[in-house]
XYZ file of C-alpha atoms in Angstrom:
194
model
C -64.046 161.681 -90.303
C -66.130 159.247 -92.347
C -69.615 160.186 -93.516
C -72.360 158.126 -91.850
C -75.034 156.796 -94.206
C -78.572 155.748 -93.227
C -77.736 152.125 -94.078
C -74.722 152.226 -91.779
C -74.760 150.496 -88.394
C -73.720 153.813 -86.779
C -76.892 155.423 -88.106
C -79.254 152.527 -87.365
C -78.145 152.246 -83.737
C -77.362 155.932 -83.147
C -73.709 155.176 -82.432
C -71.499 158.258 -82.477
C -68.366 157.806 -84.560
C -66.618 160.310 -82.250
C -67.059 160.946 -78.548
C -65.438 163.693 -76.500
C -64.594 163.014 -72.890
C -64.589 166.179 -70.828
C -62.283 166.232 -67.819
C -62.830 168.792 -65.088
C -60.044 171.375 -64.962
C -59.593 170.748 -61.220
C -58.490 167.144 -61.804
C -54.792 167.163 -60.905
C -53.872 163.666 -62.137
C -56.662 162.754 -64.551
C -57.356 159.388 -66.045
C -55.914 158.808 -69.495
C -58.027 157.867 -72.504
C -57.320 155.971 -75.733
C -57.747 157.568 -79.162
C -60.197 154.824 -80.185
C -62.422 152.413 -78.295
C -64.071 149.355 -79.777
C -67.660 148.498 -78.935
C -69.499 145.285 -79.727
C -71.436 145.204 -82.980
C -75.165 145.118 -82.111
C -75.954 142.536 -84.816
C -72.835 140.435 -85.295
C -71.108 138.558 -82.476
C -67.311 138.912 -82.217
C -67.237 142.005 -84.456
C -66.270 145.385 -83.049
C -67.059 148.901 -84.144
C -64.472 151.661 -83.645
C -65.429 154.921 -81.983
C -62.894 157.757 -82.048
C -62.178 159.495 -78.742
C -61.224 163.098 -78.196
C -60.546 164.650 -74.808
C -60.718 168.166 -73.492
C -60.269 169.959 -70.208
C -63.455 171.768 -69.254
C -64.662 173.357 -66.025
C -67.590 171.111 -65.131
C -70.427 172.344 -62.925
C -70.573 168.911 -61.278
C -68.566 165.713 -61.416
C -65.140 165.131 -62.919
C -65.760 163.203 -66.177
C -68.545 163.187 -68.752
C -69.122 162.822 -72.467
C -69.678 166.177 -74.197
C -72.274 164.586 -76.492
C -74.305 163.379 -73.468
C -73.535 165.945 -70.722
C -76.480 165.124 -68.496
C -76.576 161.354 -68.899
C -73.712 159.699 -66.970
C -71.238 161.804 -65.000
C -68.450 160.380 -62.852
C -67.197 162.023 -59.649
C -63.773 160.742 -58.597
C -62.459 160.236 -55.069
C -58.751 159.476 -55.167
C -58.210 157.787 -51.796
C -59.522 156.751 -48.405
C -58.095 160.020 -47.033
C -60.056 162.140 -49.515
C -63.265 160.259 -48.711
C -62.566 160.619 -44.999
C -62.072 164.390 -45.277
C -65.061 164.875 -47.599
C -67.463 162.904 -45.421
C -66.186 163.487 -41.874
C -64.696 166.970 -41.553
C -67.528 169.398 -40.841
C -66.566 172.196 -43.269
C -65.881 169.741 -46.097
C -69.022 167.677 -45.388
C -71.281 170.585 -46.279
C -69.382 171.321 -49.498
C -69.417 167.625 -50.464
C -73.152 167.276 -49.765
C -73.804 170.219 -52.102
C -71.571 168.630 -54.761
C -73.398 165.287 -54.473
C -76.771 167.064 -54.746
C -75.624 168.858 -57.914
C -74.379 165.565 -59.354
C -77.664 163.804 -58.544
C -79.776 166.637 -59.988
C -77.545 167.258 -62.994
C -77.503 163.843 -64.616
C -79.559 160.700 -64.988
C -76.813 158.238 -63.948
C -74.473 159.742 -61.341
C -71.363 157.707 -60.514
C -68.857 157.861 -57.711
C -65.510 156.329 -58.595
C -63.672 155.330 -55.421
C -59.963 154.686 -55.893
C -59.575 152.182 -53.071
C -60.238 148.537 -52.346
C -62.472 147.521 -49.434
C -59.294 146.586 -47.512
C -57.861 150.065 -48.096
C -61.121 151.747 -47.089
C -61.255 149.784 -43.841
C -57.601 150.272 -42.886
C -57.119 152.393 -39.758
C -54.425 155.044 -39.887
C -53.194 158.124 -38.072
C -55.898 160.355 -39.546
C -58.691 157.837 -40.151
C -58.720 156.072 -36.785
C -62.173 154.484 -37.195
C -62.533 153.740 -40.913
C -65.824 151.914 -40.462
C -67.515 155.258 -39.766
C -66.157 156.562 -43.073
C -67.381 153.463 -44.907
C -70.798 153.913 -43.300
C -70.945 157.566 -44.365
C -69.895 156.551 -47.874
C -72.719 153.972 -47.965
C -75.193 156.610 -46.754
C -74.032 159.048 -49.451
C -74.433 156.390 -52.160
C -77.958 155.617 -50.945
C -79.060 159.186 -50.220
C -77.893 160.665 -53.510
C -78.649 157.644 -55.715
C -75.021 157.249 -56.754
C -73.664 154.163 -58.478
C -70.258 153.122 -57.149
C -67.235 152.100 -59.181
C -64.364 150.818 -57.025
C -60.863 150.882 -58.503
C -58.486 148.891 -56.279
C -55.180 150.183 -57.632
C -52.079 148.042 -57.709
C -50.304 150.645 -59.839
C -51.200 154.146 -60.976
C -48.899 153.952 -63.972
C -49.994 155.673 -67.211
C -50.927 152.273 -68.691
C -53.188 151.433 -65.756
C -54.740 154.916 -65.743
C -55.486 154.452 -69.470
C -57.221 151.113 -68.746
C -59.381 152.772 -66.084
C -60.104 155.591 -68.551
C -61.147 153.016 -71.154
C -63.482 151.392 -68.622
C -64.971 154.794 -67.797
C -65.555 155.537 -71.498
C -67.363 152.232 -72.018
C -69.472 152.880 -68.921
C -70.528 156.369 -70.012
C -71.134 155.298 -73.631
C -73.043 152.219 -72.435
C -75.621 154.472 -70.808
C -75.867 156.515 -74.015
C -76.484 153.423 -76.154
C -78.620 151.369 -73.770
C -81.906 152.062 -75.553
C -80.728 151.671 -79.147
C -78.841 148.433 -78.448
C -81.816 146.672 -76.860
C -82.838 143.196 -77.991
C -86.095 143.313 -79.953
C -89.134 142.656 -77.680
C -90.287 139.875 -80.008
C -87.037 137.982 -79.319
C -87.464 138.425 -75.566
C -91.040 137.092 -75.682
C -90.015 134.077 -77.728
C -92.257 135.124 -80.640
């Protein structure tokens, strides 16, 4: 690992040169993550800065994915299908457990996310178990509002390793974006036109 100097862009903008994504041990088919992501240089357009990525399985108290360096900043809870959402939000015994999990997520981090692995068409498709999907969508909307969750919808066409790695890359950028939002801000003097 390279040494970061005070004159370095990593130091000036508090950019970690390594981030560790923690994946909850209960995730059966987790997202995949690249070894390196590239973020935009804060001063130079069209230049990227590499950030190394490490991953580890860890029993998380809430959520399914987070960055070890920022454990209480942005945490992502994953729902793998319309059926999982239906069971979590409609079946009485699971509803109570899910409400507790959402409360822990909301209380445990500043930016709680719910990643829904379904398109709107898939969420609203009636089936043998989910006969009235609009009720499930309504309960999902209530949960997002009640617990202050941001939603990330992933309308899968393929769950191949390559696609799961792209979703993992998106998740990394999302979580790191929250970590860097303050240090990457445009100077107030530029915003005021001064």
